[in-house]
Amino acid sequence: MAEQEKERNKYSLIVPTYNERLNIALLVYLIFKHLPDVDFEVIVVDDGSPDGTQEVVKELQGVYGEDRILLRARPRKLGLGTAYCHGLKHATGNFVVIMDADLSHHPKYLPSFIRKQLQTGADIVTGTRYVKGGGVHGWNLMRKLTSRGANVLAQTLLWPGVSDLTGSFRLYKKSVLEDIISSVVSKGYVFQMEMIVRATRKGYHIEEVPITFVDRVFGISKLGGSEIVEYLKGLLYLLVTT
Amino acid sequence: MTVEGYFEICVDQQENYHQIRFWHYFSHHQSMKHIVKILTLLMAISALWIGLLQTSILPHGHAWLLPIYFIVSLGCYGLLMVGVGLMTFPTCPREGVLLQQDIDEAKEHLKQKGIDINSN
């Protein structure tokens, strides 16, 4: 039964890129390595990278096929949220996976997302770093502290029903993603949080799988003072709108 | 206990009852924003507190301080959760090494396929 379902399902992997020339090639190789007998397509939404990301994607198309790797570029940087919308428009699968191109989301976890979805029939499977089997590598104490603080605050105020709000490695039923994304307005970190909180409020069935997160841009703190203010504003926004 | 006092408890219980009904009714509806849920919860707690103040089950001095206790315990809870979270923060140093191996393997493979990725 599950096998038959697996045969029918198609997974569209949406990967937004900006200057990910090397990473996108590595990512595509690893995706093909870890999903040998799954019907999928990789949709690269490139926001006009000046480093030649699109040329590399075209070379990859030559190797893996234009039907497996779709390049849906946009002229300039237009934001993450709209990148997903753009990729979604071109997705032909009945499931959509959203992942980052920088290899902080390792394709080796894709089979566990798919398996979890098949086992539970979930609308959304979200990767979580904060359970047994998951974890983070490459964060200093300050980064861990802000992450924990932000998480406790969000859990206490929003009751989101998932353990990892800002992680963005997720698998969605395509119709569910289309439904949620139309009502999401936030940007950056808050975008991912808003997606999952809105999904919880709408009563969608959400499951979690452990993932590990390797931060390769070590030393560059992604959560500075202004990001914390943005986060708090986002939290407040979600409190009054969801 | 005076008759008046008893009457106040009844009113209070009724109020609580209505709030609980209100809570149940709305928590299953999309229309109720989360902030309203939290405010409702806070109102229910306040009603309980006012009830306690009126009935003098607790000594008056203590009852007046309850909100302070509440806020302090909330703060302690937050700090404790952050502390525990930090101590048990799941890390995966091996994953860094594994990823590097995967990257080397991928680079080797891509080189064979003739994809130019050296100039990054």
Coordinates of C-alpha atoms in Angstrom, one line a residue:
Chain A
M1 CA 0.0 0.0 0.0
A2 CA 2.6 2.5 1.1
E3 CA 4.8 1.3 -1.8
Q4 CA 2.0 2.0 -4.3
E5 CA 1.5 5.4 -2.9
K6 CA 5.2 6.0 -3.1
E7 CA 5.0 5.2 -6.8
R8 CA 2.4 7.8 -7.5
N9 CA 3.8 10.6 -5.4
K10 CA 6.0 13.3 -6.9
Y11 CA 8.1 15.6 -4.8
S12 CA 9.0 19.1 -5.9
L13 CA 12.1 20.4 -4.1
I14 CA 12.1 24.2 -4.1
V15 CA 15.6 25.7 -3.5
P16 CA 16.0 29.5 -3.5
T17 CA 19.5 30.6 -4.3
Y18 CA 21.6 33.7 -4.3
N19 CA 25.3 33.3 -5.1
E20 CA 25.3 29.6 -4.4
R21 CA 27.3 28.5 -7.4
L22 CA 29.3 25.8 -5.6
N23 CA 26.6 24.8 -3.1
I24 CA 23.8 24.2 -5.6
A25 CA 26.0 21.7 -7.5
L26 CA 26.9 19.9 -4.3
L27 CA 23.3 19.9 -3.1
V28 CA 22.0 18.5 -6.4
Y29 CA 24.5 15.7 -6.3
L30 CA 23.6 14.8 -2.8
I31 CA 19.9 15.0 -3.5
F32 CA 20.3 12.5 -6.4
K33 CA 22.4 10.3 -4.2
H34 CA 19.9 10.1 -1.4
L35 CA 16.7 9.8 -3.4
P36 CA 17.6 7.0 -5.9
D37 CA 14.1 5.7 -6.4
V38 CA 11.8 8.6 -5.8
D39 CA 10.1 10.7 -8.4
F40 CA 11.2 14.3 -7.8
E41 CA 12.2 17.5 -9.4
V42 CA 14.5 20.3 -8.1
I43 CA 13.2 23.8 -8.7
V44 CA 16.0 26.3 -8.4
V45 CA 14.7 29.8 -7.9
D46 CA 17.7 32.0 -8.5
D47 CA 17.4 35.8 -7.8
G48 CA 19.9 37.0 -10.4
S49 CA 23.1 35.8 -8.7
P50 CA 26.1 37.6 -10.2
D51 CA 28.4 34.6 -9.4
G52 CA 27.1 32.4 -12.3
T53 CA 24.8 30.2 -10.2
Q54 CA 22.5 29.9 -13.2
E55 CA 25.3 28.8 -15.5
V56 CA 26.1 26.0 -13.1
V57 CA 22.4 25.0 -12.8
K58 CA 22.3 24.8 -16.6
E59 CA 25.3 22.5 -16.6
L60 CA 23.6 20.4 -14.0
Q61 CA 20.5 20.2 -16.3
G62 CA 22.8 18.8 -18.9
V63 CA 23.9 16.0 -16.6
Y64 CA 20.7 15.2 -14.8
G65 CA 18.1 16.3 -17.3
E66 CA 16.0 19.4 -17.7
D67 CA 12.9 17.6 -16.5
R68 CA 14.6 16.8 -13.1
I69 CA 16.2 20.2 -12.6
L70 CA 14.2 23.3 -13.3
L71 CA 15.7 26.7 -13.4
R72 CA 13.1 29.4 -12.6
A73 CA 15.2 32.5 -12.2
R74 CA 14.0 36.0 -11.3
P75 CA 15.8 39.2 -12.3
R76 CA 16.9 40.4 -8.8
K77 CA 16.7 39.7 -5.1
L78 CA 13.0 39.7 -4.3
G79 CA 12.8 38.0 -0.9
L80 CA 12.4 34.4 0.3
G81 CA 8.7 34.3 0.7
T82 CA 8.0 35.3 -2.9
A83 CA 10.7 32.9 -4.0
Y84 CA 8.7 30.0 -2.6
C85 CA 5.6 31.3 -4.3
H86 CA 7.4 31.6 -7.5
G87 CA 8.8 28.0 -7.3
L88 CA 5.4 26.7 -6.2
K89 CA 3.8 28.0 -9.4
H90 CA 6.1 25.8 -11.4
A91 CA 5.9 22.7 -9.2
T92 CA 4.4 19.6 -10.8
G93 CA 4.6 17.3 -7.8
N94 CA 1.9 16.7 -5.2
F95 CA 4.4 17.3 -2.4
V96 CA 6.7 20.2 -2.0
V97 CA 9.9 20.3 0.0
I98 CA 11.5 23.6 0.9
M99 CA 15.2 23.6 1.7
D100 CA 18.1 25.9 1.9
A101 CA 20.9 25.7 -0.7
D102 CA 23.8 26.3 1.7
L103 CA 23.9 22.6 2.8
S104 CA 22.7 23.4 6.3
H105 CA 19.8 21.2 5.2
H106 CA 21.4 17.9 4.3
P107 CA 19.6 15.9 1.6
K108 CA 20.2 12.7 3.5
Y109 CA 17.2 13.6 5.7
L110 CA 14.8 13.7 2.7
P111 CA 14.0 10.0 2.9
S112 CA 13.0 10.3 6.6
F113 CA 10.7 13.2 5.7
I114 CA 9.0 11.2 2.9
R115 CA 8.8 8.1 5.1
K116 CA 7.2 10.0 8.0
Q117 CA 4.7 11.5 5.6
L118 CA 3.7 8.1 4.2
Q119 CA 3.4 6.6 7.7
T120 CA 1.3 9.3 9.2
G121 CA -0.4 10.9 6.2
A122 CA 0.7 14.3 7.6
D123 CA 0.0 17.6 5.8
I124 CA 3.4 19.0 6.9
V125 CA 6.5 17.3 8.0
T126 CA 8.9 19.7 9.6
G127 CA 12.6 19.2 10.5
T128 CA 13.5 19.9 14.1
R129 CA 16.9 20.4 15.6
Y130 CA 15.7 20.3 19.1
V131 CA 14.8 16.6 19.7
K132 CA 16.8 13.4 20.2
G133 CA 18.7 12.6 17.0
G134 CA 18.7 16.2 15.9
G135 CA 21.2 18.9 16.7
V136 CA 23.2 21.9 15.6
H137 CA 26.9 22.2 14.8
G138 CA 28.9 25.4 14.5
W139 CA 27.0 27.7 17.0
N140 CA 28.8 29.6 19.8
L141 CA 27.2 30.1 23.2
M142 CA 25.7 33.4 22.3
R143 CA 23.9 32.0 19.3
K144 CA 22.6 29.1 21.4
L145 CA 21.4 31.4 24.1
T146 CA 19.5 33.6 21.7
S147 CA 18.0 30.6 20.0
R148 CA 16.9 29.0 23.3
G149 CA 15.5 32.3 24.5
A150 CA 13.6 33.0 21.3
N151 CA 12.2 29.4 21.4
V152 CA 11.0 29.6 25.0
L153 CA 9.4 32.9 24.4
A154 CA 7.6 31.7 21.3
Q155 CA 6.5 28.4 22.9
T156 CA 5.1 30.3 25.9
L157 CA 3.3 32.9 24.0
L158 CA 2.2 31.2 20.8
W159 CA 1.7 27.5 21.7
P160 CA 2.7 26.5 18.2
G161 CA 2.7 22.7 18.7
V162 CA 6.1 22.2 17.1
S163 CA 9.5 22.2 18.8
D164 CA 11.4 24.1 16.1
L165 CA 9.7 27.2 14.8
T166 CA 12.4 28.9 12.8
G167 CA 13.8 25.8 11.0
S168 CA 12.8 25.9 7.3
F169 CA 13.5 22.3 6.2
R170 CA 9.9 21.1 5.6
L171 CA 7.8 18.9 3.4
Y172 CA 4.3 20.1 2.6
K173 CA 1.4 18.7 0.7
K174 CA 1.3 21.0 -2.3
S175 CA -2.3 22.2 -1.7
V176 CA -1.5 22.9 2.0
L177 CA 1.5 25.0 1.1
E178 CA -0.6 26.9 -1.4
D179 CA -3.2 27.5 1.2
I180 CA -0.8 28.7 3.9
I181 CA 1.6 30.8 1.8
S182 CA -1.2 33.0 0.5
S183 CA -1.8 34.3 4.0
V184 CA 1.8 34.8 5.1
V185 CA 3.2 38.3 5.0
S186 CA 6.4 38.2 7.1
K187 CA 9.9 38.1 5.9
G188 CA 13.2 36.5 7.0
Y189 CA 13.2 34.4 10.2
V190 CA 9.6 35.3 11.0
F191 CA 8.4 34.0 7.7
Q192 CA 9.2 30.4 8.7
M193 CA 7.6 30.9 12.1
E194 CA 4.5 32.4 10.6
M195 CA 4.1 29.5 8.1
I196 CA 4.1 26.9 10.8
V197 CA 2.0 28.9 13.3
R198 CA -0.7 29.5 10.7
A199 CA -0.6 25.9 9.7
T200 CA -1.2 24.9 13.4
R201 CA -4.1 27.4 13.7
K202 CA -5.7 26.1 10.6
G203 CA -5.6 22.6 12.1
Y204 CA -3.3 20.9 9.7
H205 CA -1.7 17.7 10.7
I206 CA 2.0 18.4 11.4
E207 CA 4.7 15.8 12.2
E208 CA 8.3 16.3 13.1
V209 CA 11.5 14.5 12.1
P210 CA 14.9 15.1 13.7
I211 CA 17.5 16.9 11.5
T212 CA 21.0 18.1 12.2
F213 CA 22.0 21.6 11.2
V214 CA 25.6 22.4 10.3
D215 CA 26.3 26.1 10.2
R216 CA 29.2 26.5 7.7
V217 CA 29.3 30.3 7.9
F218 CA 30.8 30.1 11.4
G219 CA 31.5 33.4 13.1
I220 CA 28.8 35.4 11.3
S221 CA 26.1 35.9 13.8
K222 CA 22.8 35.8 12.0
L223 CA 21.0 37.1 15.1
G224 CA 22.2 40.6 15.9
G225 CA 20.4 43.3 17.8
S226 CA 18.2 44.4 14.9
E227 CA 17.3 40.7 14.2
I228 CA 16.2 40.3 17.8
V229 CA 14.0 43.4 17.5
E230 CA 12.5 42.0 14.2
Y231 CA 11.9 38.7 15.9
L232 CA 10.0 40.3 18.8
K233 CA 8.0 42.4 16.4
G234 CA 7.2 39.2 14.5
L235 CA 6.1 37.4 17.6
L236 CA 3.8 40.3 18.5
Y237 CA 2.4 40.3 15.0
L238 CA 1.6 36.6 15.2
L239 CA 0.0 37.1 18.6
V240 CA -2.5 39.5 17.3
T241 CA -3.1 38.0 13.8
T242 CA -3.2 34.3 14.3
Chain B
M1 CA -19.3 33.7 56.3
T2 CA -21.8 36.4 55.7
V3 CA -24.7 36.1 53.2
E4 CA -23.1 38.9 51.2
G5 CA -19.8 37.1 51.0
Y6 CA -21.6 33.9 49.8
F7 CA -23.4 35.9 47.2
E8 CA -20.2 37.3 45.9
I9 CA -18.7 33.8 45.5
C10 CA -21.7 32.8 43.5
V11 CA -21.4 35.7 41.2
D12 CA -17.7 35.0 40.9
Q13 CA -18.2 31.3 40.2
Q14 CA -20.7 32.2 37.5
E15 CA -18.3 34.7 36.0
N16 CA -15.6 32.0 36.0
Y17 CA -18.1 29.5 34.5
H18 CA -18.9 31.9 31.7
Q19 CA -15.3 32.6 31.1
I20 CA -14.6 28.9 30.9
R21 CA -17.5 28.4 28.5
F22 CA -16.3 31.4 26.5
W23 CA -12.8 29.8 26.4
H24 CA -14.0 26.4 25.2
Y25 CA -16.3 27.9 22.7
F26 CA -13.7 30.1 21.1
S27 CA -10.6 28.0 21.4
H28 CA -12.1 25.7 18.7
H29 CA -12.7 28.6 16.3
Q30 CA -10.3 30.1 13.9
S31 CA -11.7 33.5 14.5
M32 CA -10.3 33.8 18.0
K33 CA -6.9 35.5 17.8
H34 CA -4.2 34.1 20.0
I35 CA -3.9 37.3 22.0
V36 CA -7.5 37.0 22.9
K37 CA -7.0 33.5 24.2
I38 CA -4.1 34.7 26.4
L39 CA -6.0 37.7 27.6
T40 CA -9.0 35.5 28.4
L41 CA -6.7 33.2 30.4
L42 CA -5.3 36.2 32.3
M43 CA -8.8 37.5 33.0
A44 CA -9.9 34.1 34.3
I45 CA -6.8 34.1 36.6
S46 CA -7.6 37.7 37.7
A47 CA -11.2 36.7 38.5
L48 CA -9.9 33.8 40.6
W49 CA -7.6 36.2 42.4
I50 CA -10.3 38.8 43.0
G51 CA -12.4 35.9 44.3
L52 CA -9.6 35.0 46.7
L53 CA -9.3 38.6 47.9
Q54 CA -13.0 38.8 48.6
T55 CA -13.3 35.5 50.5
S56 CA -10.2 35.9 52.7
I57 CA -9.4 32.2 52.5
L58 CA -5.8 33.4 52.5
P59 CA -4.5 36.1 54.8
H60 CA -5.1 39.5 53.1
G61 CA -1.4 40.4 52.9
H62 CA -0.6 37.2 51.0
A63 CA -3.5 37.4 48.6
W64 CA -2.5 40.9 47.5
L65 CA 1.0 39.6 46.7
L66 CA -0.2 36.7 44.5
P67 CA 0.2 38.6 41.2
I68 CA 3.8 39.3 42.2
Y69 CA 4.4 35.6 42.9
F70 CA 2.8 34.8 39.6
I71 CA 5.0 37.1 37.6
V72 CA 8.1 36.0 39.5
S73 CA 7.3 32.3 38.9
L74 CA 6.7 33.0 35.3
G75 CA 10.1 34.6 35.0
C76 CA 11.7 31.7 36.9
Y77 CA 10.0 29.3 34.6
G78 CA 11.4 31.2 31.5
L79 CA 14.9 31.3 32.9
L80 CA 14.8 27.7 33.9
M81 CA 13.6 26.6 30.5
V82 CA 16.4 28.6 28.8
G83 CA 19.0 27.2 31.2
V84 CA 17.8 23.6 30.8
G85 CA 17.6 24.2 27.0
L86 CA 21.2 25.5 27.0
M87 CA 22.5 22.6 29.1
T88 CA 20.8 20.0 27.0
F89 CA 21.4 21.8 23.7
P90 CA 21.8 19.0 21.1
T91 CA 25.1 19.4 19.2
C92 CA 26.5 17.2 16.5
P93 CA 30.2 17.7 16.0
R94 CA 30.4 14.5 13.9
E95 CA 28.0 16.0 11.4
G96 CA 30.5 18.7 10.5
V97 CA 33.1 16.0 9.5
L98 CA 30.5 13.9 7.7
L99 CA 29.4 16.9 5.7
Q100 CA 32.9 17.7 4.7
Q101 CA 33.3 14.1 3.4
D102 CA 30.1 14.5 1.5
I103 CA 31.3 17.7 0.0
D104 CA 34.6 16.2 -1.1
E105 CA 32.8 13.2 -2.6
A106 CA 30.4 15.5 -4.5
K107 CA 33.2 17.7 -5.8
E108 CA 35.0 14.6 -7.1
H109 CA 31.9 13.4 -8.8
L110 CA 31.1 16.8 -10.4
K111 CA 34.6 17.1 -11.6
Q112 CA 34.2 13.8 -13.4
K113 CA 31.0 15.0 -15.0
G114 CA 32.8 18.1 -16.2
I115 CA 31.0 20.7 -14.2
D116 CA 33.2 23.6 -13.4
I117 CA 32.8 24.5 -9.7
N118 CA 36.3 25.5 -8.8
S119 CA 36.0 29.2 -9.2
N120 CA 33.6 30.0 -6.4

